[in-house]
Amino acid sequence: MIRNIRRANARRSREWRINTYGLYEIHRFQRLTVLGASGVGGGSHTDAGIQDEPSSQYWADFPAEITPSVMAPYIARVRTMSQLTQAPTHSQQPSPGVAGDAASPGLDLTYLPAALTAGAELWPLCEATRISTHLNGYAIEALDLRTGTSVTVHADRLVLAAGTMNTLRLLFAARDRDHSLPHVSRTLGQRFYPAATQPQVLGPIPSEESTHVASTMRPTGAGIAMLAKIYRPMTVVPADRLSATVRAVPGGVTADVTRQRSPETSEQKAADAKSVGPSVDIWHTWLPQRLGLSAHPVGGAALASTRFQGVASHTGEVFGQPRLYVVDGSTLPTAPEVAPSLPIAALAERYAELMLQEA
């Protein structure tokens, strides 16, 4: 299940490839561990097809062009495209911030077939390794993990959506190591939000609900499938908006995290989870207090009004690099109180519409 592990300290980063066909990536920093999914759509889609809507106040931290009323039709479009349904809960009133309020079949059954029908090409197991300018556009170097061969693709317009950690790694390498994207903002790596989560296992599930719960999850192995039929694994996404900093080191990036979420946030999220059903608090029972565990890191290439405040404009276009767009969690200027997949998808819908209007 584990594809690769990247371990970084204050001086350098190293990578170990575990399984070419693995699904999960682990980014291990000194005070933070990030569990990412290398499947299309990221962890929230891959694990459970989860899409939750943030509060209207969340959009206040975005550039002025992005408001709740502006985003409403794009959120609705994502809900329709993703075939969202209500996920099962133990309570008629699910607690805010507990992932699982809405479930989607996942991008492999929604957006991807539509893209392929429209003429898109899908290259599985090809990993982008370097991006640079080429004539009036961009060059993307990728490694085909099946054959070990490299391939270079040229494009007039480049949309970078490698996930928060890998997008930051590619942009830092292009700006600081290869000097191929020299105009990327110096704010790159700032306003990074670990969104360290508090895992809970909720259960046991009543027998009449167990099959339905298991069917709404997207387990990646027989063991997880069996667990999902008996217990309900949950990830409690904190509303703590503590930011950290990502910076380049030889071999990749590292994250400077000085402390984890506040005790008040931890206690509140534990109460939210327990209100849904009996639970085991994995965070306090099994994990060291100094270990931050994140499946939803966002930021580091934040949307902003100017290059002095962030990396990309409200259109997703990178300041100083025309026709280079970042369309993933790294552009969120702050962490939502829910899993970030729905706001990311809604922003992507908006970016795509603006690109078509420009073309």
Coordinates of C-alpha atoms in Angstrom, one line a residue, residues 27-358:
H27 CA 6.2 12.7 4.1
R28 CA 8.0 12.6 7.5
F29 CA 9.3 15.8 8.9
Q30 CA 10.7 16.5 12.4
R31 CA 7.3 17.3 14.0
L32 CA 4.9 16.4 11.3
T33 CA 4.0 13.3 9.3
V34 CA 1.9 13.8 6.2
L35 CA 0.0 10.8 4.7
G36 CA -0.8 11.5 1.1
A37 CA -2.5 9.4 -1.6
S38 CA -0.9 9.3 -5.0
G39 CA -4.2 8.4 -6.6
V40 CA -6.0 11.0 -8.7
G41 CA -8.0 13.3 -6.4
G42 CA -6.0 12.9 -3.3
G43 CA -6.7 11.3 0.0
S44 CA -10.2 12.5 0.7
H45 CA -11.3 11.1 -2.7
T46 CA -9.2 7.9 -2.6
D47 CA -10.0 6.9 1.0
A48 CA -13.7 7.7 1.3
G49 CA -14.9 10.0 -1.5
I50 CA -15.5 12.7 1.1
Q51 CA -16.5 16.2 0.2
D52 CA -17.6 18.6 2.9
E53 CA -18.6 22.3 2.3
P54 CA -16.8 24.9 4.4
S55 CA -18.7 27.7 6.1
S56 CA -19.3 30.9 4.2
Q57 CA -16.8 32.7 6.5
Y58 CA -14.0 30.5 5.1
W59 CA -13.9 32.5 1.8
A60 CA -13.0 35.7 3.7
D61 CA -9.3 34.8 3.6
F62 CA -9.3 34.6 -0.2
P63 CA -8.7 37.4 -2.7
A64 CA -11.6 39.8 -3.1
E65 CA -12.7 38.2 -6.4
I66 CA -13.5 35.0 -4.5
T67 CA -16.6 35.2 -2.3
P68 CA -19.3 32.8 -1.1
S69 CA -21.7 34.0 -3.8
V70 CA -19.1 33.6 -6.5
M71 CA -18.2 30.1 -5.4
A72 CA -21.8 28.9 -4.8
P73 CA -22.4 27.8 -8.5
Y74 CA -19.1 26.1 -8.7
I75 CA -19.8 24.2 -5.5
A76 CA -23.2 23.2 -6.9
R77 CA -21.5 22.1 -10.1
V78 CA -19.1 19.9 -8.2
R79 CA -21.9 18.4 -6.2
T80 CA -23.7 17.5 -9.4
M81 CA -20.7 16.2 -11.2
S82 CA -19.5 14.2 -8.2
Q83 CA -22.9 12.6 -7.5
L84 CA -22.7 13.5 -3.8
T85 CA -24.9 11.6 -1.4
Q86 CA -25.3 11.8 2.3
A87 CA -22.9 9.6 4.2
P88 CA -24.3 7.4 7.0
T89 CA -23.9 8.7 10.5
H90 CA -24.9 7.6 14.0
S91 CA -26.6 10.9 14.6
Q92 CA -29.3 12.7 12.8
Q93 CA -27.3 15.9 13.3
P94 CA -23.6 15.2 12.3
S95 CA -21.1 17.4 14.1
P96 CA -19.4 20.1 12.0
G97 CA -15.8 19.3 11.2
V98 CA -16.3 15.5 11.3
A99 CA -15.3 14.2 7.9
G100 CA -18.0 12.1 6.3
D101 CA -21.0 14.5 5.9
A102 CA -21.1 13.9 2.2
A103 CA -19.7 11.1 0.1
S104 CA -18.8 10.8 -3.6
P105 CA -18.0 7.9 -5.9
G106 CA -14.5 9.4 -6.5
L107 CA -12.9 11.0 -9.5
D108 CA -12.3 7.7 -11.2
L109 CA -16.0 7.4 -11.7
T110 CA -17.0 11.0 -12.3
Y111 CA -14.5 13.6 -13.6
L112 CA -12.0 11.2 -15.2
P113 CA -14.5 9.5 -17.6
A114 CA -15.8 12.9 -18.7
A115 CA -12.3 14.1 -19.3
L116 CA -11.4 11.1 -21.3
T117 CA -14.5 11.4 -23.4
A118 CA -13.5 15.0 -24.1
G119 CA -10.2 13.9 -25.5
A120 CA -7.9 14.0 -22.4
E121 CA -5.0 11.5 -22.2
L122 CA -4.3 9.7 -19.0
W123 CA -0.8 8.5 -18.3
P124 CA -0.9 6.3 -15.1
L125 CA 2.3 5.8 -13.1
C126 CA 4.1 8.7 -14.7
E127 CA 5.6 11.0 -12.1
A128 CA 6.5 14.6 -12.9
T129 CA 10.1 15.3 -11.9
R130 CA 10.9 18.7 -13.4
I131 CA 9.1 21.7 -14.9
S132 CA 10.7 24.6 -16.8
T133 CA 9.9 27.2 -19.4
H134 CA 10.2 26.3 -23.1
L135 CA 9.8 28.9 -25.8
N136 CA 6.5 30.6 -25.0
G137 CA 5.3 27.7 -22.9
Y138 CA 6.5 25.0 -20.5
A139 CA 8.4 21.7 -20.6
I140 CA 7.4 18.9 -18.2
E141 CA 9.8 16.0 -17.5
A142 CA 8.3 12.9 -16.2
L143 CA 9.5 9.4 -15.2
D144 CA 7.5 6.4 -16.3
L145 CA 7.6 4.2 -13.3
R146 CA 6.6 1.1 -15.2
T147 CA 9.6 1.2 -17.6
G148 CA 12.0 3.5 -15.8
T149 CA 12.3 5.8 -18.9
S150 CA 11.9 9.5 -19.0
V151 CA 9.6 11.5 -21.2
T152 CA 9.4 15.3 -21.9
V153 CA 6.1 17.0 -22.8
H154 CA 5.7 20.6 -24.1
A155 CA 2.7 22.7 -23.6
D156 CA 1.6 26.3 -24.1
R157 CA -0.3 26.2 -20.8
L158 CA 0.6 24.1 -17.7
V159 CA -1.8 23.2 -14.9
L160 CA 0.1 21.9 -11.9
A161 CA -2.0 19.7 -9.6
A162 CA 0.4 17.4 -7.9
G163 CA -1.0 17.7 -4.4
T164 CA 0.1 20.2 -1.8
M165 CA 3.5 18.5 -0.8
N166 CA 4.5 17.5 -4.3
T167 CA 3.5 20.8 -5.9
L168 CA 5.6 22.7 -3.4
R169 CA 8.5 20.3 -4.0
L170 CA 8.3 20.8 -7.8
L171 CA 8.0 24.6 -7.5
F172 CA 10.9 24.9 -5.1
A173 CA 13.1 22.7 -7.3
A174 CA 12.2 24.7 -10.4
R175 CA 12.9 28.1 -8.7
D176 CA 15.8 27.4 -6.4
R177 CA 17.6 24.3 -7.7
D178 CA 17.1 24.4 -11.5
H179 CA 16.4 28.1 -11.8
S180 CA 13.9 27.2 -14.5
L181 CA 11.0 29.2 -13.0
P182 CA 12.9 32.1 -11.5
H183 CA 9.9 34.4 -11.1
V184 CA 7.9 32.3 -8.7
S185 CA 7.1 34.5 -5.6
R186 CA 9.4 34.5 -2.7
T187 CA 6.4 33.8 -0.5
L188 CA 6.5 30.1 -1.7
G189 CA 6.3 27.9 1.3
Q190 CA 4.7 30.5 3.6
R191 CA 1.1 30.2 4.9
F192 CA 1.4 26.4 5.0
Y193 CA -1.2 24.8 7.2
P194 CA -0.5 21.3 8.4
A195 CA -4.1 20.8 9.5
A196 CA -2.9 18.0 11.8
T197 CA -5.7 15.6 12.3
Q198 CA -7.1 13.8 15.3
P199 CA -7.9 10.2 14.2
Q200 CA -10.8 8.5 15.8
V201 CA -12.3 5.0 15.5
L202 CA -16.0 5.1 15.9
G203 CA -17.8 1.9 16.6
P204 CA -19.1 -0.7 16.8
I205 CA -21.6 0.0 14.0
P206 CA -25.0 -1.5 14.2
S207 CA -25.3 -4.5 12.0
E208 CA -27.9 -3.0 9.8
E209 CA -25.6 -0.1 9.0
S210 CA -22.4 -1.9 8.6
T211 CA -22.8 -2.9 4.9
H212 CA -23.9 0.7 4.0
V213 CA -20.9 2.2 5.8
A214 CA -18.5 -0.2 4.1
S215 CA -20.0 0.6 0.7
T216 CA -19.5 4.4 1.2
M217 CA -15.9 4.0 2.1
R218 CA -13.2 3.4 -0.5
P219 CA -11.0 0.9 1.3
T220 CA -7.7 0.0 -0.4
G221 CA -7.3 -3.5 1.1
A222 CA -9.1 -6.5 2.6
G223 CA -8.1 -5.6 6.1
I224 CA -9.5 -2.0 5.8
A225 CA -12.7 -3.4 4.2
M226 CA -13.2 -5.8 7.1
L227 CA -12.5 -3.0 9.7
A228 CA -15.0 -0.8 7.9
K229 CA -17.7 -3.4 8.3
I230 CA -17.2 -3.4 12.1
Y231 CA -15.9 0.0 13.1
R232 CA -16.1 3.3 11.5
P233 CA -12.7 5.0 11.1
M234 CA -13.0 8.8 11.1
T235 CA -10.6 11.7 10.7
V236 CA -11.4 14.7 12.7
V237 CA -10.3 17.8 10.9
P238 CA -9.3 20.6 13.3
A239 CA -10.4 24.2 12.9
D240 CA -7.0 25.3 14.3
R241 CA -5.4 27.5 11.7
L242 CA -1.8 27.5 12.9
S243 CA 0.5 27.9 10.0
A244 CA 3.9 26.6 9.4
T245 CA 6.6 27.1 6.8
V246 CA 7.9 24.8 4.0
R247 CA 11.4 25.4 2.6
A248 CA 13.7 23.8 0.2
V249 CA 16.5 21.5 1.4
P250 CA 18.8 19.3 -0.7
G251 CA 16.7 16.4 -2.0
G252 CA 13.3 18.1 -1.5
V253 CA 11.5 20.2 1.1
T254 CA 11.2 20.3 4.8
A255 CA 8.5 21.7 7.1
D256 CA 9.2 23.9 10.1
V257 CA 6.4 23.2 12.6
T258 CA 6.9 24.7 16.1
R259 CA 3.8 23.3 17.8
Q260 CA 0.6 21.4 17.0
R261 CA -3.0 22.5 17.4
S262 CA -4.2 24.0 20.6
P263 CA -5.5 21.8 23.5
E264 CA -8.9 23.6 23.1
T265 CA -9.2 22.4 19.5
S266 CA -8.1 18.9 20.4
E267 CA -10.7 18.6 23.2
Q268 CA -13.5 20.1 21.0
K269 CA -12.8 17.7 18.1
A270 CA -12.7 14.8 20.4
A271 CA -16.1 15.8 21.7
D272 CA -17.4 16.2 18.2
A273 CA -16.3 12.7 17.3
K274 CA -17.8 11.2 20.5
S275 CA -21.1 12.8 19.8
V276 CA -21.4 10.7 16.6
G277 CA -20.7 7.5 18.5
P278 CA -18.5 5.6 20.9
S279 CA -14.8 6.1 19.9
V280 CA -11.2 5.4 20.6
D281 CA -9.0 8.4 20.5
I282 CA -6.0 7.2 18.6
W283 CA -4.2 10.5 19.0
H284 CA -4.0 10.4 22.8
T285 CA -3.9 6.6 23.2
W286 CA -1.3 5.5 20.6
L287 CA 0.5 8.5 19.1
P288 CA 3.2 10.6 20.8
Q289 CA 2.0 14.1 21.7
R290 CA 4.8 15.7 19.6
L291 CA 3.8 13.8 16.5
G292 CA 1.5 15.8 14.1
L293 CA -0.4 13.6 11.7
S294 CA -1.9 15.2 8.6
A295 CA -3.8 13.9 5.7
H296 CA -5.0 17.3 4.6
P297 CA -2.0 19.8 4.4
V298 CA -2.9 22.9 2.5
G299 CA -1.2 26.2 1.5
G300 CA 2.3 27.1 0.8
A301 CA 1.5 28.5 -2.7
A302 CA -1.4 30.7 -1.5
L303 CA -3.8 32.6 -3.6
A304 CA -3.4 36.4 -3.1
S305 CA -3.9 39.8 -4.7
T306 CA -0.1 40.4 -5.3
R307 CA 3.1 38.4 -5.6
F308 CA 4.2 40.0 -2.3
Q309 CA 1.3 38.3 -0.5
G310 CA 1.2 34.9 -2.2
V311 CA 2.2 32.7 -5.2
A312 CA -0.9 32.7 -7.5
S313 CA -3.7 35.1 -8.4
H314 CA -7.4 34.5 -7.9
T315 CA -7.4 32.7 -11.3
G316 CA -4.8 30.2 -10.1
E317 CA -2.2 31.6 -12.4
V318 CA 1.3 31.9 -10.8
F319 CA 2.5 35.5 -10.5
G320 CA 5.4 36.1 -12.9
Q321 CA 4.9 32.8 -14.8
P322 CA 2.2 33.4 -17.4
R323 CA 0.0 30.4 -18.3
L324 CA 1.3 28.4 -15.3
Y325 CA -1.5 27.5 -13.0
V326 CA -1.6 25.7 -9.6
V327 CA -4.9 23.9 -9.0
D328 CA -4.7 21.9 -5.8
G329 CA -4.6 22.3 -2.0
S330 CA -1.4 24.3 -2.0
T331 CA -3.2 27.4 -3.2
L332 CA -5.7 27.5 -0.2
P333 CA -4.7 30.6 1.8
T334 CA -5.9 29.1 5.0
A335 CA -7.1 25.7 6.2
P336 CA -10.9 24.9 6.1
E337 CA -12.6 23.3 9.1
V338 CA -13.5 20.3 6.9
A339 CA -11.7 18.1 4.4
P340 CA -10.5 20.4 1.7
S341 CA -11.5 18.4 -1.4
L342 CA -14.8 20.3 -2.1
P343 CA -13.3 23.8 -2.0
I344 CA -10.3 22.6 -4.1
A345 CA -12.7 21.1 -6.7
A346 CA -14.9 24.2 -6.8
L347 CA -11.9 26.4 -7.3
A348 CA -10.7 24.1 -10.1
E349 CA -14.1 24.5 -11.8
R350 CA -13.8 28.2 -11.6
Y351 CA -10.2 28.2 -12.9
A352 CA -11.2 26.0 -15.9
E353 CA -14.1 28.4 -16.8
L354 CA -11.8 31.4 -16.6
M355 CA -9.2 29.6 -18.8
L356 CA -11.9 28.9 -21.4
Q357 CA -13.0 32.5 -21.4
E358 CA -9.4 33.7 -21.8

